[in-house]
mmCIF file of C-alpha atoms in Angstrom:
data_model
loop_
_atom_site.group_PDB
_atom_site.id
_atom_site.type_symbol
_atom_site.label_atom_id
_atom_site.label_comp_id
_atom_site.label_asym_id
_atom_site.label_seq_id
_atom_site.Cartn_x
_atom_site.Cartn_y
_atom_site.Cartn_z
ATOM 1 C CA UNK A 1 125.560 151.550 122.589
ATOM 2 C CA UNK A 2 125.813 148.759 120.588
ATOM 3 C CA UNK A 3 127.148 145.080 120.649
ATOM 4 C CA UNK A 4 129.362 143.457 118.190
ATOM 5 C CA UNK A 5 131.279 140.166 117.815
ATOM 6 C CA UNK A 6 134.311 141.063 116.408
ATOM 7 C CA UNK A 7 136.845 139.395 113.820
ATOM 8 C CA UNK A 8 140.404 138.387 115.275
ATOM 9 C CA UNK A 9 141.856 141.319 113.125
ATOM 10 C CA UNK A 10 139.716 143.349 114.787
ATOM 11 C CA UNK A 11 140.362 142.467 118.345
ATOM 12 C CA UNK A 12 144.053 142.968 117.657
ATOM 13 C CA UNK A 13 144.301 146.007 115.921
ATOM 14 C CA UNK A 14 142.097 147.430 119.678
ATOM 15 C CA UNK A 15 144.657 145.727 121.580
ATOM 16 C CA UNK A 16 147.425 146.592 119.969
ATOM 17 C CA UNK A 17 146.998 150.157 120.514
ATOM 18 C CA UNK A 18 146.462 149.595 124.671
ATOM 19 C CA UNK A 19 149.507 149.381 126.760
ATOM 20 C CA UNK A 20 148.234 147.658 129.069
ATOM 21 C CA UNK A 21 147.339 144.444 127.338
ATOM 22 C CA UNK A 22 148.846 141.325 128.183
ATOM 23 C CA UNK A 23 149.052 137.977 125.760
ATOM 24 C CA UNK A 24 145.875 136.998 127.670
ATOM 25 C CA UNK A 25 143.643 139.560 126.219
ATOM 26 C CA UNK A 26 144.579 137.581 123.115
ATOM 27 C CA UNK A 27 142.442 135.895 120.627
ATOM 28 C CA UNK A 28 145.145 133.101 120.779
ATOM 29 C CA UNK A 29 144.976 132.811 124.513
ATOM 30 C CA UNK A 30 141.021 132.584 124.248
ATOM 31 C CA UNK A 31 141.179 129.721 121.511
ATOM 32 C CA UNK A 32 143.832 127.966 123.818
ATOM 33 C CA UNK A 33 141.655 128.375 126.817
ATOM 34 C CA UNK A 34 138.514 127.113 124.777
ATOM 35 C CA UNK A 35 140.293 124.161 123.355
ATOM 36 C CA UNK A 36 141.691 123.339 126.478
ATOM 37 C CA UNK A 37 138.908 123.771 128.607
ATOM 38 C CA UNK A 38 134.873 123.799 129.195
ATOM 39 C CA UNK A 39 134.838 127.511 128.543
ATOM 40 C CA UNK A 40 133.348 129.497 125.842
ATOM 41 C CA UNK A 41 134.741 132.601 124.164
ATOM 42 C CA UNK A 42 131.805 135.154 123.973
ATOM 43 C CA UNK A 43 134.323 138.411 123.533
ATOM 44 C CA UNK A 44 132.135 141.723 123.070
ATOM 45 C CA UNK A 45 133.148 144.727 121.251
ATOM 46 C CA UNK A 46 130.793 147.645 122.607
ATOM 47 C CA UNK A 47 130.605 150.541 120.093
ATOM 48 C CA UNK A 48 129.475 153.811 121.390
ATOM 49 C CA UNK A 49 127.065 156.625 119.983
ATOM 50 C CA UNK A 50 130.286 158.613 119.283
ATOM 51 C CA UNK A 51 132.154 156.023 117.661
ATOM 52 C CA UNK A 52 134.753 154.441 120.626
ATOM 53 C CA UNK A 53 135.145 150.849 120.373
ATOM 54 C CA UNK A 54 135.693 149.234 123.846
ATOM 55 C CA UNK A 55 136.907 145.474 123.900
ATOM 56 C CA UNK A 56 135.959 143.008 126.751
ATOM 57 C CA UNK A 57 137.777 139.471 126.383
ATOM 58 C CA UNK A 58 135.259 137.649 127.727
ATOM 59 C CA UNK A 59 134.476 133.487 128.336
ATOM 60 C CA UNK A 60 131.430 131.788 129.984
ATOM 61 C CA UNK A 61 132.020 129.037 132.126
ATOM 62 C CA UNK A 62 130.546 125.568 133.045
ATOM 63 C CA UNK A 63 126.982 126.064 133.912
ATOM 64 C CA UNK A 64 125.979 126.906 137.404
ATOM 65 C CA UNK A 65 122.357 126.566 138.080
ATOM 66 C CA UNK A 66 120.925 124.782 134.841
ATOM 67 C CA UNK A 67 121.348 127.587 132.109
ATOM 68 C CA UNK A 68 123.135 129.973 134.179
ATOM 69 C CA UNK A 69 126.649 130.434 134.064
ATOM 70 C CA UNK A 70 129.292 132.655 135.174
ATOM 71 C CA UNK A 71 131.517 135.111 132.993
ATOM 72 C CA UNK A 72 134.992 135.607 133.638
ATOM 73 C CA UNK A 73 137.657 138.045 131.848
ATOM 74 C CA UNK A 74 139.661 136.553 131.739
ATOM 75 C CA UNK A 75 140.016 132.575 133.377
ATOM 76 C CA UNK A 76 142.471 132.232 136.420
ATOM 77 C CA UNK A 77 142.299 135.609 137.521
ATOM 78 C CA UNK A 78 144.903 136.658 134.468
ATOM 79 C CA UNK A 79 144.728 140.219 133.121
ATOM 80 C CA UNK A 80 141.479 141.104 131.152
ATOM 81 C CA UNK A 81 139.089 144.148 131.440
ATOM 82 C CA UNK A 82 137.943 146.832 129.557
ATOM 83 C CA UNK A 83 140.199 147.927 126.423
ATOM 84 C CA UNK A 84 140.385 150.898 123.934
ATOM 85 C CA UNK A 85 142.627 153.463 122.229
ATOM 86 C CA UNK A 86 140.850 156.219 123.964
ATOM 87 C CA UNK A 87 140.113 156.531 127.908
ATOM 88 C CA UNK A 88 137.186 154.911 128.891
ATOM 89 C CA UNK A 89 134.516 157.016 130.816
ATOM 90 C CA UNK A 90 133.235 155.933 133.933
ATOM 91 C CA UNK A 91 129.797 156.725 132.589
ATOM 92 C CA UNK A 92 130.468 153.935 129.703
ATOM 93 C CA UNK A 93 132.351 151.508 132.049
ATOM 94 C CA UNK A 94 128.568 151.331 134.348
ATOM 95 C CA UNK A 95 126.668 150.986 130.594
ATOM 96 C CA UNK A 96 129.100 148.020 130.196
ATOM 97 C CA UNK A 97 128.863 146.907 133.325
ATOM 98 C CA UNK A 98 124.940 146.921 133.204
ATOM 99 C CA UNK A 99 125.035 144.861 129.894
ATOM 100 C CA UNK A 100 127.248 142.295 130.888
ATOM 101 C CA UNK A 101 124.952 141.691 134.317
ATOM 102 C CA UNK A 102 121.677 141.905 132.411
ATOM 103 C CA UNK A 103 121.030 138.799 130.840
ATOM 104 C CA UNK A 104 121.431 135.040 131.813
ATOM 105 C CA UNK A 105 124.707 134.814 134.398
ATOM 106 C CA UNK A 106 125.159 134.125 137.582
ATOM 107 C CA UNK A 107 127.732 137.536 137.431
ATOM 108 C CA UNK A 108 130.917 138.703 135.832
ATOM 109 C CA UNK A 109 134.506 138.620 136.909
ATOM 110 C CA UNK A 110 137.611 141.107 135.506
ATOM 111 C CA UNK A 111 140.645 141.341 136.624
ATOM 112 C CA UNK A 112 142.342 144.207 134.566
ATOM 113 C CA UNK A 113 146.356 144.149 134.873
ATOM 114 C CA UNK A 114 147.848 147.293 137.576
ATOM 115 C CA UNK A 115 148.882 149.321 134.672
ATOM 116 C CA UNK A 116 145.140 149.702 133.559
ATOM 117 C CA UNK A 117 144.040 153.316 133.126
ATOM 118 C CA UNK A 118 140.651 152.478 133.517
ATOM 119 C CA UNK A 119 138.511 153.178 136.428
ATOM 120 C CA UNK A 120 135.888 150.264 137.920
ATOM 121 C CA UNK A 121 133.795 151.568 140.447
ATOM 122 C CA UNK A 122 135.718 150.382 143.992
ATOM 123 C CA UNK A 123 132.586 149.160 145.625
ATOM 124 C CA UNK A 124 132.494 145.727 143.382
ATOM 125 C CA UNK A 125 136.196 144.744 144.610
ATOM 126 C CA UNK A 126 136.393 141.230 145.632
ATOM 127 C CA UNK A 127 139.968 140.052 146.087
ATOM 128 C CA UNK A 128 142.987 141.925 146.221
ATOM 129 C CA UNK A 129 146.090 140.013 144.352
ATOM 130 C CA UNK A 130 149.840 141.530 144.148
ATOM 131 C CA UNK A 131 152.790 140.757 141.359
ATOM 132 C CA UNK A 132 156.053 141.924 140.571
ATOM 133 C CA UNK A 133 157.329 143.990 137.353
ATOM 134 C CA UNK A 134 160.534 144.690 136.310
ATOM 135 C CA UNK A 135 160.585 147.613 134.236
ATOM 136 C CA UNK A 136 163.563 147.315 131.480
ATOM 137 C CA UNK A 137 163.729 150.793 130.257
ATOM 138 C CA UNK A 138 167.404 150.929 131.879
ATOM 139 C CA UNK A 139 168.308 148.240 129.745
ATOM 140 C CA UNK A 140 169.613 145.138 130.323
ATOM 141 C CA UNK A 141 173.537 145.948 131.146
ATOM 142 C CA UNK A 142 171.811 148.152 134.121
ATOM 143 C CA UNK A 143 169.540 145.325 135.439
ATOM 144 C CA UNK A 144 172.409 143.039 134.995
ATOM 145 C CA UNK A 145 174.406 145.036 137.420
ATOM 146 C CA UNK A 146 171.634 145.102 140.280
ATOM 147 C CA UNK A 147 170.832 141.257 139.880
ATOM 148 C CA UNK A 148 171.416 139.995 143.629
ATOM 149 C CA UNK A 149 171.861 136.417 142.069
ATOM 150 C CA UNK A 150 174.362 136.967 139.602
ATOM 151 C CA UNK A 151 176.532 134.098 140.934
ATOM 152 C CA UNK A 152 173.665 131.831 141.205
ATOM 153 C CA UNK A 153 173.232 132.390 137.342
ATOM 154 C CA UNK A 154 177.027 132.307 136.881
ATOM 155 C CA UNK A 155 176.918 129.306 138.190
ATOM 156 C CA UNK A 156 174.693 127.845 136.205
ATOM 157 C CA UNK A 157 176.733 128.747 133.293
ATOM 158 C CA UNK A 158 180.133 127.300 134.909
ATOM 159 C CA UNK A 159 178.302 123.998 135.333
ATOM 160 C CA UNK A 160 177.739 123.711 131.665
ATOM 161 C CA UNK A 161 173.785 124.341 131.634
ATOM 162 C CA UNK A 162 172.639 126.188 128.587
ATOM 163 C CA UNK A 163 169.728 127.670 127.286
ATOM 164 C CA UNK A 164 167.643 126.913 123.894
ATOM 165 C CA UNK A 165 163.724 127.785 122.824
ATOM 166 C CA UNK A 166 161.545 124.751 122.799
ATOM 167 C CA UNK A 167 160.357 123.663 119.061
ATOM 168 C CA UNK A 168 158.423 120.915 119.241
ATOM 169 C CA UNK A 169 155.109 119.305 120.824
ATOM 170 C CA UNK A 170 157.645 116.912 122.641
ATOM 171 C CA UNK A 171 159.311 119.842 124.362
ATOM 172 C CA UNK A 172 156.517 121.108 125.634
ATOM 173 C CA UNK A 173 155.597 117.313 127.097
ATOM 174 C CA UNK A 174 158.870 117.628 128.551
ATOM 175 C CA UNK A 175 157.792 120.954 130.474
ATOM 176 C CA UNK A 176 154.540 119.301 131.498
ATOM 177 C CA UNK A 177 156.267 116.138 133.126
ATOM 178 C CA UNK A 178 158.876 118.792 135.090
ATOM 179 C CA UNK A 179 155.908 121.272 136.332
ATOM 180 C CA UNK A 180 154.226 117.387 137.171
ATOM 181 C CA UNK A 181 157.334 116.814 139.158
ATOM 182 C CA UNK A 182 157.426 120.301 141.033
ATOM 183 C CA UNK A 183 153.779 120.364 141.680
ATOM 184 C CA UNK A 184 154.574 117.758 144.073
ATOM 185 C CA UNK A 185 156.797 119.666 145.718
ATOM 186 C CA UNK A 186 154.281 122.601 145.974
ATOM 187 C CA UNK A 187 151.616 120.258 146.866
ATOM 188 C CA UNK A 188 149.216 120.957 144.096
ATOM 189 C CA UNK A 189 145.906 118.746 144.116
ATOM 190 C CA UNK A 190 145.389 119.714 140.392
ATOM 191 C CA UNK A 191 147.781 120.570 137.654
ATOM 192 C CA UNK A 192 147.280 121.617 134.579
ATOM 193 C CA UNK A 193 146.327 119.556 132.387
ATOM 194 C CA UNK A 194 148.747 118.139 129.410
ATOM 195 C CA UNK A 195 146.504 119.066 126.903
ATOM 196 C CA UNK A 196 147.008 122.809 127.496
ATOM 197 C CA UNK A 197 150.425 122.518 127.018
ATOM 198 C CA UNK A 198 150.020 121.058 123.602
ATOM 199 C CA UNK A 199 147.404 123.614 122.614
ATOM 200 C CA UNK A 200 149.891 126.400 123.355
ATOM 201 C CA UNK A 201 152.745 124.536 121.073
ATOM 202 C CA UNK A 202 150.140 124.262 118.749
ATOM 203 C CA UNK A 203 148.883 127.963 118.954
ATOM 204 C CA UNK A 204 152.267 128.257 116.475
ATOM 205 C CA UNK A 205 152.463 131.719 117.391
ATOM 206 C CA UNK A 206 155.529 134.195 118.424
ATOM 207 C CA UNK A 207 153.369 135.375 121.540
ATOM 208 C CA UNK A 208 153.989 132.388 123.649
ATOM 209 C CA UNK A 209 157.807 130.901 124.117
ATOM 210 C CA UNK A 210 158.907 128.004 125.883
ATOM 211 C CA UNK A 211 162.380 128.524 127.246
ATOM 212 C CA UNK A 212 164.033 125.439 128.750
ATOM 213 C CA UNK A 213 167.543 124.662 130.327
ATOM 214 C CA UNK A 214 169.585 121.901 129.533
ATOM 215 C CA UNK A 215 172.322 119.808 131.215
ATOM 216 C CA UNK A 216 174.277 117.010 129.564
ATOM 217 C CA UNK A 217 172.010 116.483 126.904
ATOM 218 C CA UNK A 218 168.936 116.609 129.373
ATOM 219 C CA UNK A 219 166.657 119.560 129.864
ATOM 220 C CA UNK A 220 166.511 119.966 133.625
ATOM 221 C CA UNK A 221 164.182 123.294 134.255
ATOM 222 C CA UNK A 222 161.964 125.194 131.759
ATOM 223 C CA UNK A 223 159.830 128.757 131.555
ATOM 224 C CA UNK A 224 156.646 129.696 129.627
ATOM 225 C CA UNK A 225 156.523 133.569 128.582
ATOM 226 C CA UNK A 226 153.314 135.403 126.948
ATOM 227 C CA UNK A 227 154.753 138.007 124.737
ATOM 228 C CA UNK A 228 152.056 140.984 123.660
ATOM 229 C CA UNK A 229 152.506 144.828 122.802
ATOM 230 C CA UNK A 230 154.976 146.170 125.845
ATOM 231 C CA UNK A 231 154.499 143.423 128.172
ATOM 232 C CA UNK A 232 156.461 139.575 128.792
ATOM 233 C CA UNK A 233 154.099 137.947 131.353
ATOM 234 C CA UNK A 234 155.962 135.024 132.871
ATOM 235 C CA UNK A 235 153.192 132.326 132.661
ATOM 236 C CA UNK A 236 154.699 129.217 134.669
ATOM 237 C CA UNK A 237 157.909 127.661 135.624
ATOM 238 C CA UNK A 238 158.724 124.329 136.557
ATOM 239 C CA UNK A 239 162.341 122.591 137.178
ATOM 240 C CA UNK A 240 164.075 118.859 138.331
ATOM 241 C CA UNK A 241 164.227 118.772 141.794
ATOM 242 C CA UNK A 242 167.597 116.721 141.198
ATOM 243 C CA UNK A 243 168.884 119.967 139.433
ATOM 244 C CA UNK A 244 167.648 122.780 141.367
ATOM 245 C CA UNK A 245 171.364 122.720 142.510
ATOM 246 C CA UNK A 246 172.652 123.755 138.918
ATOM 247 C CA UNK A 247 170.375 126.618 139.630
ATOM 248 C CA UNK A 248 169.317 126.760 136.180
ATOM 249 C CA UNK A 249 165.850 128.768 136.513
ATOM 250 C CA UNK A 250 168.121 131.679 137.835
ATOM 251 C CA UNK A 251 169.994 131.568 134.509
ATOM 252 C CA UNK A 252 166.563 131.171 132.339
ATOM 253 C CA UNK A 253 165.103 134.023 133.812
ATOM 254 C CA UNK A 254 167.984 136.368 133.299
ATOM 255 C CA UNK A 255 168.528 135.076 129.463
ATOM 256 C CA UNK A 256 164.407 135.518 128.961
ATOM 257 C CA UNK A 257 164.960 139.062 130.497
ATOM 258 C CA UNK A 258 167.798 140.071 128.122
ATOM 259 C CA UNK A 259 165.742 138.711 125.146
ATOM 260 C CA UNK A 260 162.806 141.101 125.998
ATOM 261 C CA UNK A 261 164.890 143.957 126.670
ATOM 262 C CA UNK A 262 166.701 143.624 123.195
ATOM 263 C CA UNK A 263 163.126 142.989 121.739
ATOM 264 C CA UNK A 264 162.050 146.621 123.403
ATOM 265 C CA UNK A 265 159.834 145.134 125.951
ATOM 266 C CA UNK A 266 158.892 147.721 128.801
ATOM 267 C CA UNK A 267 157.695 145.471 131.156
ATOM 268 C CA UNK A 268 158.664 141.929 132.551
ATOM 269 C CA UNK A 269 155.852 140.782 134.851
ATOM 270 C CA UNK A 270 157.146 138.123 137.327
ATOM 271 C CA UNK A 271 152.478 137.238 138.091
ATOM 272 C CA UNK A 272 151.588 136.445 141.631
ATOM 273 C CA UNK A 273 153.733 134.374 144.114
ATOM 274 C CA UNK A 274 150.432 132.879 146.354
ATOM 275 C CA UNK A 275 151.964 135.154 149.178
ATOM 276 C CA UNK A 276 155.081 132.477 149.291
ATOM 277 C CA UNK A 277 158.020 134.886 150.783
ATOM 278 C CA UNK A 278 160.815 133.184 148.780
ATOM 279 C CA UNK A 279 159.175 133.284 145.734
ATOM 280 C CA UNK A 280 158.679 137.155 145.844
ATOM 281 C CA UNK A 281 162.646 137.854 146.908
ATOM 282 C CA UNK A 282 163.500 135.576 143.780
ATOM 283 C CA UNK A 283 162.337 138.110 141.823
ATOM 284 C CA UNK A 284 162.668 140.869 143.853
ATOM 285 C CA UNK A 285 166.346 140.234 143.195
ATOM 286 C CA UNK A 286 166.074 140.801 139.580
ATOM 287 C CA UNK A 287 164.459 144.105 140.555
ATOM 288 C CA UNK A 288 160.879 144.066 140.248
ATOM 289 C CA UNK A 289 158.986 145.741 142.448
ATOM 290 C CA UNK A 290 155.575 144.679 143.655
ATOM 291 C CA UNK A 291 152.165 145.811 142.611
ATOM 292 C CA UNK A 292 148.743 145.734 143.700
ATOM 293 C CA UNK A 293 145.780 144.944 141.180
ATOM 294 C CA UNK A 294 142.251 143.820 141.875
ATOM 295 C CA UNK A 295 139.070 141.218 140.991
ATOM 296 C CA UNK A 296 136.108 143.230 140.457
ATOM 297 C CA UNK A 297 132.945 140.782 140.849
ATOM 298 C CA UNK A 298 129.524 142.431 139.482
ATOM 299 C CA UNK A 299 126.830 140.320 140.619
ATOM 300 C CA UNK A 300 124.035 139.273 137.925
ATOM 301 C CA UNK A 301 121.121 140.464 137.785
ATOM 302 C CA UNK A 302 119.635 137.160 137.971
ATOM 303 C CA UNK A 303 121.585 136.014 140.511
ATOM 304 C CA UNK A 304 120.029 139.363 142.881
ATOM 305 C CA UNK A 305 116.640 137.719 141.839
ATOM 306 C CA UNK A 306 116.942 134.465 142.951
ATOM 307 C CA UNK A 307 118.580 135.397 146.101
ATOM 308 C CA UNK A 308 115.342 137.502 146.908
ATOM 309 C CA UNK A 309 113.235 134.485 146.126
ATOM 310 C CA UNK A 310 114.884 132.313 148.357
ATOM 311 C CA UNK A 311 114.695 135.040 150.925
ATOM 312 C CA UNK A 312 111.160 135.155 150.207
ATOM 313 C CA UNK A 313 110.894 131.561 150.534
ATOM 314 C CA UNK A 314 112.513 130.668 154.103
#
């Protein structure tokens, strides 16, 4: 087996031939990640004695203990993992496995999306998450007619609020002061910070759209979607509390959703809900249906050693 870094052509043209990629096994999402934060893209394409690629979108984190650090694929517990055109044998998913916990980290994190064909070995599971996808292979006219909400969305529309893509770096400063002004509301110690908003308008790329709503010349609500092979992943939402009446997110959500279906997007995945009940009937009432996915944690090597030593110490 042996390791490569890998051009951004490269990456994509793996990617692009996996179903089960998401826009965060992107190179884009990795540069906006390591722009926006203190992470560093060290994505490894493993190439095997009979010629199978495998892709791991990997960063390394802050330092833990001096040098050591911690890898993730990818950040926040979004979809990353192991990807190729061909299945991946469990035999080559331990070799990878083995690499990755070999040399100077604390351990490794992946969190593949639910749809993943491959197999990681169940005894390194360390959290258990759930979303919701919509599958749009009905169409849109057919998930129209099962929306529970349609008259929250028609009423949206009666009380004048329309819909338009946002274009420039101020739109997406607008989105960041309305998810400022919900976080509130959810009681978030940390948001994200401004800057990644920015990065992502400055990404200039078709995989990431800003979607807001807008009422008497103001927009009122907004939704980011990562767009990548068959999958929309909606990324974050934010609205006015003032609004919420108009019920404008209802009426984003179903315009994003007819977009991706005339697009010929399978998949619309709502990503978790933090276990909040309403959240998960919202879009349980487009008709998504929950999944189950996992965090698979393999410990470093180095981290097993120094855990021994302090055992050997007390």
């Amino acid at each position: 087996m042996k390791i490569k870094m890998l051009s951004k052509e490269e990456w994509l043209e793996i990617l692009e031939k996996c179903p089960d990629a998401t826009f965060f096994a992107t190179p884009e999402w990795a540069e906006v990640v390591e722009k926006t934060y203190d992470y560093k893209n060290v994505t490894k394409l493993f190439v095997f004695e009979d010629g199978q690629k495998v892709l791991c979108p990997l960063v390394r984190t802050n330092k833990v203990y001096g040098i050591f650090s911690q890898h993730l694929s990818v950040p926040f517990h979004n979809y990353g993992g192991f990807f190729s055109n061909e299945e991946i044998s469990e035999i080559k998913v331990e070799k990878i496995i083995k690499y990755l916990t070999n040399g100077l980290t604390m351990g490794v994190t992946i969190c593949p999306h639910p749809l993943s064909r491959v197999k990681y070995p169940a005894e390194y599971i360390a959290d258990k998450y759930s979303t919701h996808i919509l599958d749009l292979i009905q169409g849109f006219e057919y998930i129209w007619f099962e929306y529970e909400d349609k008259d929250q969305a028609r009423k949206a529309r009666k009380e004048g609020v329309t819909i338009r893509l946002g274009e420039t770096i101020n739109d997406f400063r607008i989105y960041d002061e309305m998810y400022s002004d919900s976080a509130k509301r959810w009681g978030l110690k940390e948001c994200q910070p401004l800057k990644l908003y920015e990065n992502l308008y400055n990404l200039g790329s078709n995989r990431i759209n800003l979607w807001l709503a807008r009422h008497n010349e103001k927009d009122i609500a907004g939704i980011i979607l990562g767009y990548f092979n068959e999958i929309v992943v909606y990324w974050g939402g934010a609205f006015l509390y003032e609004y919420g009446r108009l019920r404008p997110n209802n009426l984003l959500m179903i315009e994003a959703i007819k977009d991706a279906c005339e697009k010929g997007y399978r998949y619309f995945d709502f990503l978790p809900s933090a276990g909040i009940e309403g959240v998960e009937k919202f879009k349980e009432n487009f008709g998504a249906e929950k999944h189950e996915y996992f965090a698979y944690n393999f410990q470093g090597k180095l981290l097993n050693m120094l855990r021994k030593f302090k055992g050997l110490q007390s």
